[in-house]
mmCIF file of C-alpha atoms and ligand atoms in Angstrom:
data_model
loop_
_atom_site.group_PDB
_atom_site.id
_atom_site.type_symbol
_atom_site.label_atom_id
_atom_site.label_comp_id
_atom_site.label_asym_id
_atom_site.label_seq_id
_atom_site.Cartn_x
_atom_site.Cartn_y
_atom_site.Cartn_z
ATOM 1 C CA MET A 1 10.239 -18.519 -34.577
ATOM 2 C CA THR A 2 7.750 -18.705 -37.426
ATOM 3 C CA VAL A 3 3.987 -18.467 -37.004
ATOM 4 C CA VAL A 4 2.422 -21.107 -39.260
ATOM 5 C CA MET A 5 -1.148 -20.799 -40.492
ATOM 6 C CA GLY A 6 -2.840 -24.179 -41.096
ATOM 7 C CA ILE A 7 -5.835 -24.582 -43.404
ATOM 8 C CA GLU A 8 -8.079 -27.643 -43.461
ATOM 9 C CA THR A 9 -10.902 -28.173 -45.975
ATOM 10 C CA SER A 10 -10.728 -31.873 -46.868
ATOM 11 C CA CYS A 11 -14.284 -32.735 -45.820
ATOM 12 C CA ASP A 12 -17.056 -30.708 -44.186
ATOM 13 C CA GLU A 13 -15.074 -28.645 -41.680
ATOM 14 C CA THR A 14 -13.383 -25.382 -42.629
ATOM 15 C CA GLY A 15 -10.538 -25.128 -40.132
ATOM 16 C CA VAL A 16 -7.837 -22.502 -39.659
ATOM 17 C CA GLY A 17 -5.232 -22.581 -36.901
ATOM 18 C CA PHE A 18 -2.012 -20.821 -35.931
ATOM 19 C CA VAL A 19 0.932 -22.655 -34.371
ATOM 20 C CA LYS A 20 4.361 -21.367 -33.369
ATOM 21 C CA ASP A 21 7.107 -23.629 -32.064
ATOM 22 C CA GLY A 22 4.708 -26.430 -31.116
ATOM 23 C CA VAL A 23 2.271 -24.088 -29.376
ATOM 24 C CA LEU A 24 -1.300 -23.542 -30.573
ATOM 25 C CA LEU A 25 -1.884 -19.778 -30.579
ATOM 26 C CA GLY A 26 -5.522 -19.928 -31.646
ATOM 27 C CA ASP A 27 -7.864 -21.505 -34.160
ATOM 28 C CA ALA A 28 -11.370 -21.352 -35.587
ATOM 29 C CA LEU A 29 -13.726 -23.844 -37.172
ATOM 30 C CA ALA A 30 -16.803 -23.591 -39.372
ATOM 31 C CA SER A 31 -18.812 -26.681 -40.264
ATOM 32 C CA SER A 32 -21.312 -27.386 -43.028
ATOM 33 C CA ILE A 33 -22.527 -30.512 -41.244
ATOM 34 C CA ASP A 34 -26.075 -29.166 -40.777
ATOM 35 C CA GLU A 35 -26.420 -28.854 -44.542
ATOM 36 C CA HIS A 36 -25.557 -32.546 -45.051
ATOM 37 C CA VAL A 37 -27.777 -34.057 -42.349
ATOM 38 C CA ARG A 38 -30.815 -34.523 -44.571
ATOM 39 C CA PHE A 39 -28.686 -36.418 -47.129
ATOM 40 C CA GLY A 40 -27.276 -38.733 -44.455
ATOM 41 C CA GLY A 41 -23.696 -38.030 -45.532
ATOM 42 C CA VAL A 42 -21.388 -35.320 -46.849
ATOM 43 C CA VAL A 43 -22.344 -33.965 -50.300
ATOM 44 C CA PRO A 44 -19.039 -32.817 -51.869
ATOM 45 C CA GLU A 45 -20.465 -29.880 -53.841
ATOM 46 C CA ILE A 46 -22.302 -28.519 -50.816
ATOM 47 C CA ALA A 47 -19.155 -28.899 -48.693
ATOM 48 C CA ALA A 48 -17.050 -27.093 -51.304
ATOM 49 C CA ARG A 49 -19.466 -24.181 -51.594
ATOM 50 C CA ALA A 50 -19.587 -23.861 -47.807
ATOM 51 C CA HIS A 51 -15.760 -23.774 -47.708
ATOM 52 C CA VAL A 52 -15.772 -20.940 -50.249
ATOM 53 C CA GLN A 53 -18.175 -18.980 -48.062
ATOM 54 C CA SER A 54 -16.418 -19.734 -44.766
ATOM 55 C CA ILE A 55 -12.730 -19.694 -45.548
ATOM 56 C CA VAL A 56 -12.021 -15.950 -45.248
ATOM 57 C CA PRO A 57 -14.255 -15.340 -42.191
ATOM 58 C CA THR A 58 -12.690 -18.406 -40.513
ATOM 59 C CA MET A 59 -9.186 -17.059 -41.189
ATOM 60 C CA ARG A 60 -10.227 -13.713 -39.663
ATOM 61 C CA GLN A 61 -11.741 -15.446 -36.637
ATOM 62 C CA ALA A 62 -8.638 -17.588 -36.114
ATOM 63 C CA LEU A 63 -6.360 -14.523 -36.388
ATOM 64 C CA ASP A 64 -8.472 -12.796 -33.724
ATOM 65 C CA ALA A 65 -8.461 -15.891 -31.493
ATOM 66 C CA ALA A 66 -4.662 -16.022 -31.756
ATOM 67 C CA ARG A 67 -4.359 -12.215 -31.395
ATOM 68 C CA LEU A 68 -2.341 -12.033 -34.591
ATOM 69 C CA ASP A 69 -2.144 -9.811 -37.655
ATOM 70 C CA TRP A 70 -1.526 -11.017 -41.186
ATOM 71 C CA SER A 71 1.976 -9.544 -40.927
ATOM 72 C CA ASP A 72 2.814 -12.031 -38.122
ATOM 73 C CA VAL A 73 2.260 -15.062 -40.373
ATOM 74 C CA GLY A 74 5.522 -16.604 -41.599
ATOM 75 C CA ALA A 75 4.343 -19.739 -43.435
ATOM 76 C CA VAL A 76 1.163 -21.396 -44.687
ATOM 77 C CA ALA A 77 0.338 -25.108 -44.472
ATOM 78 C CA VAL A 78 -2.694 -26.545 -46.202
ATOM 79 C CA THR A 79 -4.250 -29.996 -46.486
ATOM 80 C CA ALA A 80 -3.499 -31.062 -50.065
ATOM 81 C CA GLY A 81 -4.967 -34.575 -49.656
ATOM 82 C CA PRO A 82 -6.546 -37.000 -49.165
ATOM 83 C CA GLY A 83 -10.175 -35.881 -49.084
ATOM 84 C CA LEU A 84 -13.016 -34.667 -51.280
ATOM 85 C CA ALA A 85 -11.422 -33.166 -54.408
ATOM 86 C CA THR A 86 -13.733 -30.163 -54.699
ATOM 87 C CA ALA A 87 -13.385 -29.397 -51.000
ATOM 88 C CA LEU A 88 -9.584 -29.762 -51.030
ATOM 89 C CA HIS A 89 -9.299 -27.364 -53.970
ATOM 90 C CA VAL A 90 -10.857 -24.528 -51.966
ATOM 91 C CA GLY A 91 -8.282 -24.827 -49.183
ATOM 92 C CA VAL A 92 -5.372 -25.254 -51.584
ATOM 93 C CA ALA A 93 -6.454 -22.158 -53.556
ATOM 94 C CA ALA A 94 -6.841 -20.172 -50.326
ATOM 95 C CA GLY A 95 -3.450 -21.378 -49.061
ATOM 96 C CA LYS A 96 -1.724 -20.400 -52.295
ATOM 97 C CA ALA A 97 -3.411 -16.989 -52.315
ATOM 98 C CA ALA A 98 -2.404 -16.306 -48.700
ATOM 99 C CA ALA A 99 1.188 -17.463 -49.216
ATOM 100 C CA LEU A 100 1.527 -15.390 -52.375
ATOM 101 C CA ALA A 101 -0.046 -12.265 -50.861
ATOM 102 C CA LEU A 102 2.071 -12.496 -47.705
ATOM 103 C CA GLY A 103 5.240 -13.535 -49.533
ATOM 104 C CA VAL A 104 5.719 -16.591 -47.280
ATOM 105 C CA PRO A 105 6.398 -20.263 -48.072
ATOM 106 C CA LEU A 106 3.568 -22.731 -48.732
ATOM 107 C CA TYR A 107 3.526 -26.338 -47.493
ATOM 108 C CA GLY A 108 1.002 -28.825 -48.851
ATOM 109 C CA VAL A 109 0.495 -31.461 -46.156
ATOM 110 C CA HIS A 110 -1.083 -34.881 -45.766
ATOM 111 C CA HIS A 111 -4.330 -34.756 -43.788
ATOM 112 C CA LEU A 112 -3.501 -37.883 -41.766
ATOM 113 C CA ALA A 113 -0.071 -36.565 -40.751
ATOM 114 C CA GLY A 114 -2.029 -33.565 -39.454
ATOM 115 C CA HIS A 115 -4.227 -35.850 -37.328
ATOM 116 C CA ALA A 116 -1.112 -37.381 -35.760
ATOM 117 C CA ALA A 117 0.523 -33.972 -35.260
ATOM 118 C CA ALA A 118 -2.568 -32.723 -33.371
ATOM 119 C CA ASP A 119 -1.428 -34.779 -30.414
ATOM 120 C CA THR A 120 1.917 -32.968 -30.212
ATOM 121 C CA LEU A 121 0.060 -29.700 -29.458
ATOM 122 C CA VAL A 122 -1.015 -31.084 -26.102
ATOM 123 C CA HIS A 123 1.479 -33.830 -25.265
ATOM 124 C CA GLY A 124 4.663 -32.425 -26.804
ATOM 125 C CA PRO A 125 6.953 -34.033 -29.399
ATOM 126 C CA LEU A 126 6.429 -37.705 -30.214
ATOM 127 C CA PRO A 127 9.009 -40.102 -28.745
ATOM 128 C CA GLU A 128 11.625 -41.750 -30.962
ATOM 129 C CA ARG A 129 9.163 -44.480 -31.898
ATOM 130 C CA SER A 130 5.404 -44.717 -31.583
ATOM 131 C CA ILE A 131 2.470 -46.667 -32.925
ATOM 132 C CA VAL A 132 -0.227 -44.381 -34.301
ATOM 133 C CA LEU A 133 -3.764 -45.703 -34.676
ATOM 134 C CA ILE A 134 -5.707 -43.505 -37.094
ATOM 135 C CA VAL A 135 -9.447 -44.025 -36.841
ATOM 136 C CA SER A 136 -11.352 -41.484 -38.911
ATOM 137 C CA GLY A 137 -14.272 -41.265 -41.309
ATOM 138 C CA GLY A 138 -12.137 -42.227 -44.279
ATOM 139 C CA HIS A 139 -9.227 -44.186 -42.795
ATOM 140 C CA THR A 140 -8.381 -46.876 -40.296
ATOM 141 C CA SER A 141 -4.673 -47.586 -40.135
ATOM 142 C CA LEU A 142 -1.941 -48.708 -37.780
ATOM 143 C CA LEU A 143 1.256 -46.804 -38.421
ATOM 144 C CA SER A 144 4.791 -47.214 -37.198
ATOM 145 C CA VAL A 145 6.084 -43.677 -36.749
ATOM 146 C CA ARG A 146 9.576 -42.435 -35.977
ATOM 147 C CA ASP A 147 9.893 -38.774 -36.890
ATOM 148 C CA LEU A 148 6.621 -37.477 -38.312
ATOM 149 C CA VAL A 149 8.289 -35.168 -40.836
ATOM 150 C CA ARG A 150 11.661 -36.836 -41.476
ATOM 151 C CA THR A 151 11.141 -40.563 -41.626
ATOM 152 C CA PRO A 152 8.740 -42.230 -44.069
ATOM 153 C CA ILE A 153 5.741 -43.597 -42.197
ATOM 154 C CA VAL A 154 5.290 -47.385 -42.273
ATOM 155 C CA HIS A 155 1.743 -48.764 -42.606
ATOM 156 C CA LEU A 156 1.397 -51.904 -40.485
ATOM 157 C CA SER A 157 -2.192 -52.260 -41.660
ATOM 158 C CA ASP A 158 -5.032 -50.427 -43.376
ATOM 159 C CA THR A 159 -8.700 -51.350 -43.340
ATOM 160 C CA LEU A 160 -9.684 -53.824 -46.034
ATOM 161 C CA ASP A 161 -13.038 -52.094 -46.569
ATOM 162 C CA ASP A 162 -14.964 -49.537 -44.490
ATOM 163 C CA ALA A 163 -13.185 -47.178 -42.113
ATOM 164 C CA ALA A 164 -14.193 -47.228 -38.434
ATOM 165 C CA GLY A 165 -15.926 -43.822 -38.669
ATOM 166 C CA GLU A 166 -17.706 -44.901 -41.827
ATOM 167 C CA ALA A 167 -19.049 -47.923 -39.917
ATOM 168 C CA PHE A 168 -20.332 -45.610 -37.165
ATOM 169 C CA ASP A 169 -22.035 -43.419 -39.782
ATOM 170 C CA LYS A 170 -23.626 -46.369 -41.623
ATOM 171 C CA VAL A 171 -24.769 -48.150 -38.466
ATOM 172 C CA ALA A 172 -26.282 -44.916 -37.109
ATOM 173 C CA ARG A 173 -28.304 -44.706 -40.300
ATOM 174 C CA LEU A 174 -29.504 -48.303 -39.819
ATOM 175 C CA LEU A 175 -30.572 -47.414 -36.287
ATOM 176 C CA GLY A 176 -32.331 -44.213 -37.369
ATOM 177 C CA LEU A 177 -29.804 -42.006 -35.543
ATOM 178 C CA PRO A 178 -28.714 -38.666 -37.061
ATOM 179 C CA TYR A 179 -25.592 -37.989 -39.110
ATOM 180 C CA PRO A 180 -22.746 -37.862 -38.192
ATOM 181 C CA GLY A 181 -23.164 -41.307 -36.709
ATOM 182 C CA GLY A 182 -20.171 -41.361 -34.368
ATOM 183 C CA PRO A 183 -21.339 -38.723 -31.920
ATOM 184 C CA SER A 184 -24.955 -39.925 -32.043
ATOM 185 C CA ILE A 185 -24.025 -43.579 -31.402
ATOM 186 C CA ASP A 186 -21.690 -42.440 -28.620
ATOM 187 C CA ALA A 187 -24.494 -40.456 -26.957
ATOM 188 C CA THR A 188 -27.171 -43.148 -27.460
ATOM 189 C CA SER A 189 -24.856 -45.860 -26.132
ATOM 190 C CA ARG A 190 -24.787 -44.229 -22.717
ATOM 191 C CA ASP A 191 -28.262 -45.653 -22.075
ATOM 192 C CA GLY A 192 -27.470 -49.078 -23.508
ATOM 193 C CA ASP A 193 -25.854 -52.337 -22.407
ATOM 194 C CA PRO A 194 -22.635 -53.023 -24.338
ATOM 195 C CA ARG A 195 -22.982 -56.738 -23.521
ATOM 196 C CA ALA A 196 -26.549 -57.021 -24.827
ATOM 197 C CA ILE A 197 -25.435 -58.462 -28.191
ATOM 198 C CA ARG A 198 -22.038 -60.019 -28.785
ATOM 199 C CA PHE A 199 -21.210 -58.939 -32.348
ATOM 200 C CA THR A 200 -18.338 -61.030 -33.707
ATOM 201 C CA ARG A 201 -15.055 -59.107 -33.519
ATOM 202 C CA PRO A 202 -13.880 -58.739 -37.136
ATOM 203 C CA LEU A 203 -10.627 -60.415 -38.247
ATOM 204 C CA MET A 204 -9.917 -61.728 -34.767
ATOM 205 C CA GLY A 205 -9.647 -65.422 -35.741
ATOM 206 C CA GLN A 206 -6.474 -67.489 -35.511
ATOM 207 C CA ARG A 207 -5.881 -67.363 -39.244
ATOM 208 C CA ASP A 208 -6.809 -63.705 -39.745
ATOM 209 C CA PRO A 209 -4.114 -61.052 -40.199
ATOM 210 C CA ALA A 210 -3.169 -60.098 -36.624
ATOM 211 C CA LEU A 211 -3.334 -56.366 -37.334
ATOM 212 C CA GLY A 212 -6.011 -56.401 -40.068
ATOM 213 C CA PHE A 213 -9.155 -54.270 -39.972
ATOM 214 C CA SER A 214 -12.502 -54.795 -41.699
ATOM 215 C CA PHE A 215 -15.776 -53.189 -40.693
ATOM 216 C CA SER A 216 -18.207 -53.887 -43.510
ATOM 217 C CA GLY A 217 -19.098 -57.352 -42.139
ATOM 218 C CA LEU A 218 -19.878 -55.834 -38.756
ATOM 219 C CA LYS A 219 -22.143 -53.254 -40.414
ATOM 220 C CA SER A 220 -23.950 -56.116 -42.200
ATOM 221 C CA ALA A 221 -24.258 -58.020 -38.912
ATOM 222 C CA VAL A 222 -25.964 -55.002 -37.342
ATOM 223 C CA ALA A 223 -28.206 -54.693 -40.433
ATOM 224 C CA ARG A 224 -29.174 -58.383 -40.117
ATOM 225 C CA TYR A 225 -29.865 -57.955 -36.429
ATOM 226 C CA VAL A 226 -32.075 -54.917 -37.051
ATOM 227 C CA ALA A 227 -33.969 -56.698 -39.855
ATOM 228 C CA GLY A 228 -34.378 -59.905 -37.820
ATOM 229 C CA PRO A 229 -37.029 -60.839 -35.282
ATOM 230 C CA GLN A 230 -37.348 -58.089 -32.674
ATOM 231 C CA ASP A 231 -36.319 -58.965 -29.147
ATOM 232 C CA PRO A 232 -38.542 -56.796 -26.945
ATOM 233 C CA GLY A 233 -35.868 -56.707 -24.263
ATOM 234 C CA ILE A 234 -33.300 -55.062 -26.570
ATOM 235 C CA THR A 235 -33.366 -51.321 -27.178
ATOM 236 C CA THR A 236 -31.744 -49.206 -29.908
ATOM 237 C CA ALA A 237 -29.336 -48.017 -27.205
ATOM 238 C CA ASP A 238 -28.343 -51.651 -26.522
ATOM 239 C CA ILE A 239 -27.602 -52.255 -30.221
ATOM 240 C CA ALA A 240 -25.619 -48.998 -30.451
ATOM 241 C CA ALA A 241 -23.645 -49.804 -27.297
ATOM 242 C CA SER A 242 -22.932 -53.376 -28.445
ATOM 243 C CA PHE A 243 -21.723 -52.153 -31.839
ATOM 244 C CA GLN A 244 -19.575 -49.450 -30.222
ATOM 245 C CA GLU A 245 -18.084 -52.017 -27.829
ATOM 246 C CA CYS A 246 -17.216 -54.262 -30.768
ATOM 247 C CA VAL A 247 -15.394 -51.462 -32.634
ATOM 248 C CA ALA A 248 -13.596 -50.227 -29.513
ATOM 249 C CA ASP A 249 -12.526 -53.748 -28.528
ATOM 250 C CA THR A 250 -11.284 -54.464 -32.056
ATOM 251 C CA VAL A 251 -9.261 -51.307 -32.633
ATOM 252 C CA VAL A 252 -7.736 -51.248 -29.147
ATOM 253 C CA THR A 253 -6.824 -54.969 -29.256
ATOM 254 C CA LYS A 254 -5.094 -54.549 -32.633
ATOM 255 C CA ALA A 255 -3.318 -51.365 -31.579
ATOM 256 C CA LEU A 256 -1.862 -53.090 -28.519
ATOM 257 C CA ARG A 257 -0.841 -56.049 -30.670
ATOM 258 C CA ALA A 258 1.010 -53.609 -32.939
ATOM 259 C CA CYS A 259 2.840 -52.121 -29.933
ATOM 260 C CA ARG A 260 3.895 -55.607 -28.792
ATOM 261 C CA GLN A 261 4.865 -56.726 -32.296
ATOM 262 C CA GLU A 262 7.019 -53.635 -32.884
ATOM 263 C CA GLY A 263 8.361 -53.449 -29.332
ATOM 264 C CA VAL A 264 7.045 -49.883 -28.979
ATOM 265 C CA ASP A 265 5.682 -48.539 -25.698
ATOM 266 C CA THR A 266 3.795 -45.433 -26.886
ATOM 267 C CA LEU A 267 0.380 -45.607 -28.540
ATOM 268 C CA VAL A 268 -1.161 -42.500 -30.119
ATOM 269 C CA ILE A 269 -4.836 -42.642 -31.127
ATOM 270 C CA VAL A 270 -6.074 -39.914 -33.477
ATOM 271 C CA GLY A 271 -8.884 -39.113 -35.929
ATOM 272 C CA GLY A 272 -12.605 -38.547 -35.413
ATOM 273 C CA VAL A 273 -13.267 -41.950 -33.802
ATOM 274 C CA ALA A 274 -10.582 -41.178 -31.179
ATOM 275 C CA ALA A 275 -13.248 -38.800 -29.821
ATOM 276 C CA ASN A 276 -15.362 -41.864 -28.947
ATOM 277 C CA SER A 277 -15.826 -42.219 -25.200
ATOM 278 C CA ARG A 278 -15.572 -46.041 -25.219
ATOM 279 C CA VAL A 279 -12.511 -46.118 -27.490
ATOM 280 C CA ARG A 280 -10.868 -43.687 -25.063
ATOM 281 C CA SER A 281 -11.829 -45.488 -21.850
ATOM 282 C CA LEU A 282 -10.994 -48.976 -23.131
ATOM 283 C CA ALA A 283 -7.634 -47.778 -24.496
ATOM 284 C CA GLU A 284 -6.844 -46.158 -21.137
ATOM 285 C CA GLU A 285 -7.714 -49.335 -19.248
ATOM 286 C CA ARG A 286 -5.774 -51.709 -21.488
ATOM 287 C CA CYS A 287 -2.733 -49.461 -21.978
ATOM 288 C CA ALA A 288 -2.432 -48.962 -18.207
ATOM 289 C CA ALA A 289 -2.561 -52.753 -17.721
ATOM 290 C CA ALA A 290 0.033 -53.341 -20.476
ATOM 291 C CA GLY A 291 2.417 -50.583 -19.373
ATOM 292 C CA ILE A 292 1.940 -48.679 -22.640
ATOM 293 C CA GLU A 293 1.909 -44.887 -22.620
ATOM 294 C CA LEU A 294 -1.327 -43.736 -24.241
ATOM 295 C CA ARG A 295 -1.618 -40.379 -25.991
ATOM 296 C CA VAL A 296 -5.015 -39.217 -27.253
ATOM 297 C CA PRO A 297 -5.633 -35.560 -28.125
ATOM 298 C CA PRO A 298 -8.560 -33.744 -26.510
ATOM 299 C CA MET A 299 -11.820 -34.343 -28.381
ATOM 300 C CA ARG A 300 -11.883 -31.092 -30.339
ATOM 301 C CA LEU A 301 -8.457 -31.894 -31.795
ATOM 302 C CA CYS A 302 -9.505 -35.463 -32.767
ATOM 303 C CA THR A 303 -12.021 -34.437 -35.420
ATOM 304 C CA ASP A 304 -10.895 -32.330 -38.399
ATOM 305 C CA ASN A 305 -9.549 -28.880 -37.540
ATOM 306 C CA GLY A 306 -7.048 -26.260 -38.709
ATOM 307 C CA ALA A 307 -4.798 -26.499 -35.652
ATOM 308 C CA MET A 308 -3.616 -29.988 -36.630
ATOM 309 C CA ILE A 309 -2.592 -28.750 -40.088
ATOM 310 C CA ALA A 310 -0.734 -25.812 -38.538
ATOM 311 C CA ALA A 311 0.917 -28.337 -36.182
ATOM 312 C CA ILE A 312 2.328 -30.489 -38.972
ATOM 313 C CA GLY A 313 3.287 -27.331 -40.909
ATOM 314 C CA ASP A 314 5.157 -26.049 -37.865
ATOM 315 C CA LEU A 315 7.071 -29.358 -37.572
ATOM 316 C CA LEU A 316 8.033 -29.111 -41.263
ATOM 317 C CA VAL A 317 9.142 -25.482 -40.944
ATOM 318 C CA ARG A 318 11.243 -26.211 -37.853
ATOM 319 C CA ASP A 319 12.800 -29.181 -39.643
ATOM 320 C CA GLY A 320 13.861 -26.927 -42.521
ATOM 321 C CA ALA A 321 11.714 -28.775 -45.077
ATOM 322 C CA THR A 322 11.594 -27.497 -48.650
ATOM 323 C CA PRO A 323 8.310 -25.656 -49.361
ATOM 324 C CA SER A 324 5.869 -27.133 -51.874
ATOM 325 C CA VAL A 325 5.789 -25.965 -55.469
ATOM 326 C CA PRO A 326 3.702 -22.817 -56.161
ATOM 327 C CA ASP A 327 1.345 -24.776 -58.443
ATOM 328 C CA LEU A 328 0.597 -27.300 -55.690
ATOM 329 C CA GLY A 329 -2.420 -29.436 -56.590
ATOM 330 C CA ALA A 330 -4.920 -31.409 -54.512
ATOM 331 C CA ARG A 331 -4.717 -35.217 -54.309
ATOM 332 C CA SER A 332 -8.026 -36.758 -53.338
ATOM 333 C CA SER A 333 -6.489 -40.141 -52.677
ATOM 334 C CA ILE A 334 -2.894 -40.552 -51.546
ATOM 335 C CA PRO A 335 -1.473 -42.947 -48.944
ATOM 336 C CA LEU A 336 0.348 -41.447 -45.984
ATOM 337 C CA GLU A 337 4.040 -41.930 -46.386
ATOM 338 C CA LEU A 338 5.393 -38.407 -46.101
ATOM 339 C CA ALA A 339 3.845 -35.501 -44.219
ATOM 340 C CA ARG A 340 4.681 -33.006 -46.976
ATOM 341 C CA LEU A 341 2.877 -33.172 -50.329
ATOM 342 C CA GLY A 342 3.915 -31.473 -53.541
HETATM 343 O O1 KG4 B 401 -11.236 -37.293 -38.620
HETATM 344 P P1 KG4 B 401 -12.598 -36.902 -38.987
HETATM 345 O O2 KG4 B 401 -13.178 -35.636 -38.380
HETATM 346 O O3 KG4 B 401 -12.734 -36.730 -40.546
HETATM 347 C C1 KG4 B 401 -12.059 -37.583 -41.427
HETATM 348 O O4 KG4 B 401 -10.879 -37.294 -41.713
HETATM 349 O O5 KG4 B 401 -12.694 -38.578 -41.842
HETATM 350 O O6 KG4 B 401 -13.539 -38.126 -38.666
HETATM 351 C C2 KG4 B 401 -14.905 -38.095 -38.888
HETATM 352 C C3 KG4 B 401 -15.491 -39.422 -38.413
HETATM 353 C C4 KG4 B 401 -16.969 -39.565 -38.738
HETATM 354 O O7 KG4 B 401 -17.166 -40.829 -39.325
HETATM 355 C C5 KG4 B 401 -17.632 -39.474 -37.382
HETATM 356 O O8 KG4 B 401 -18.832 -40.226 -37.289
HETATM 357 C C6 KG4 B 401 -16.557 -40.023 -36.474
HETATM 358 O O9 KG4 B 401 -15.355 -39.523 -36.989
HETATM 359 N N1 KG4 B 401 -16.712 -39.578 -35.080
HETATM 360 C C7 KG4 B 401 -16.942 -40.420 -34.058
HETATM 361 C C8 KG4 B 401 -17.131 -39.604 -32.912
HETATM 362 N N2 KG4 B 401 -16.988 -38.299 -33.279
HETATM 363 C C9 KG4 B 401 -16.720 -38.308 -34.621
HETATM 364 N N3 KG4 B 401 -17.043 -41.756 -34.030
HETATM 365 C C10 KG4 B 401 -17.309 -42.328 -32.853
HETATM 366 N N4 KG4 B 401 -17.529 -41.629 -31.719
HETATM 367 C C11 KG4 B 401 -17.449 -40.279 -31.688
HETATM 368 N N5 KG4 B 401 -17.664 -39.622 -30.552
HETATM 369 ZN ZN1 ZN B 402 -9.741 -36.272 -40.669
#
């Protein structure tokens, strides 16, 4: 069995993880999020410089957590896209250097395939067919998945504009809540009434695409509400909770529609917004009622991390996939069709 090192640097988290035969041996994470807070969003150059500083110490920390030596590592997987170009380049360079120094194969992988693979670390291999809802800072997609590494992934829908996480980040800014918006809206919503304001569910009309996503109109609706006449009875927590309810209701409704449409009885929800407490509880409720098996990774595996990249690398290695070319490059924008890149 091969120990696979996974490296993730597509955004503001430097993640390194080690997986062998579907088992997470250990991982470590460094984040530059504190350096971006005052800008209200990730600054690519700052993220890239932080990756350069953190990558080697994070590798060391992950090796220690997994109780491994460099000589135990049999393959390297690295996020080669999509993501911030400058940030991706740091991970790809580190992955190439490690693979070359250790004399082991290198696998460039798709970040979103990594998000989906994260779930297999806790719930085991995916069934023959599943619907995967990816809700992250950069993507919102419904995927029809058979074998994560063998069969091309079919996109049933992709957001027409903002991603769900992006909407959380932008709405948090409107409400004066700190970046990243998802966790702060989640926390603030605990003191609010999700029924205080009924924001219109996007693309839920009769003539709208049944599985379509769009979040920029919702963001504008919140902006209009905030700019409008103040209702003294409504708190920031109420607005946050009502917005969160709208997103959760929308993504869970569409995900269940996708399961029905495709005749699939397993739903996997992954990506940063899968860490949202209301998305999780509403999905649990509705999946239980519909007889759908719900799989959501634990919160720390929902947001970006190195373990998920090691997980998809491990699936590729066990499937006998051809390694990527030694001059593997980074692709800042590339749709998820195949888990392996380059
Ligand atoms: O998957 P991820 O870590 O990075 C990307 O690949 O984009 O997702 C980050 C996104 C951010 O927009 C963040 O605000 C959101 O996930 N997020 C959440 C929560 N935790 C992170 N959104 C809602 N509720 C949360 N608890
Ligand atoms: Zn991600």
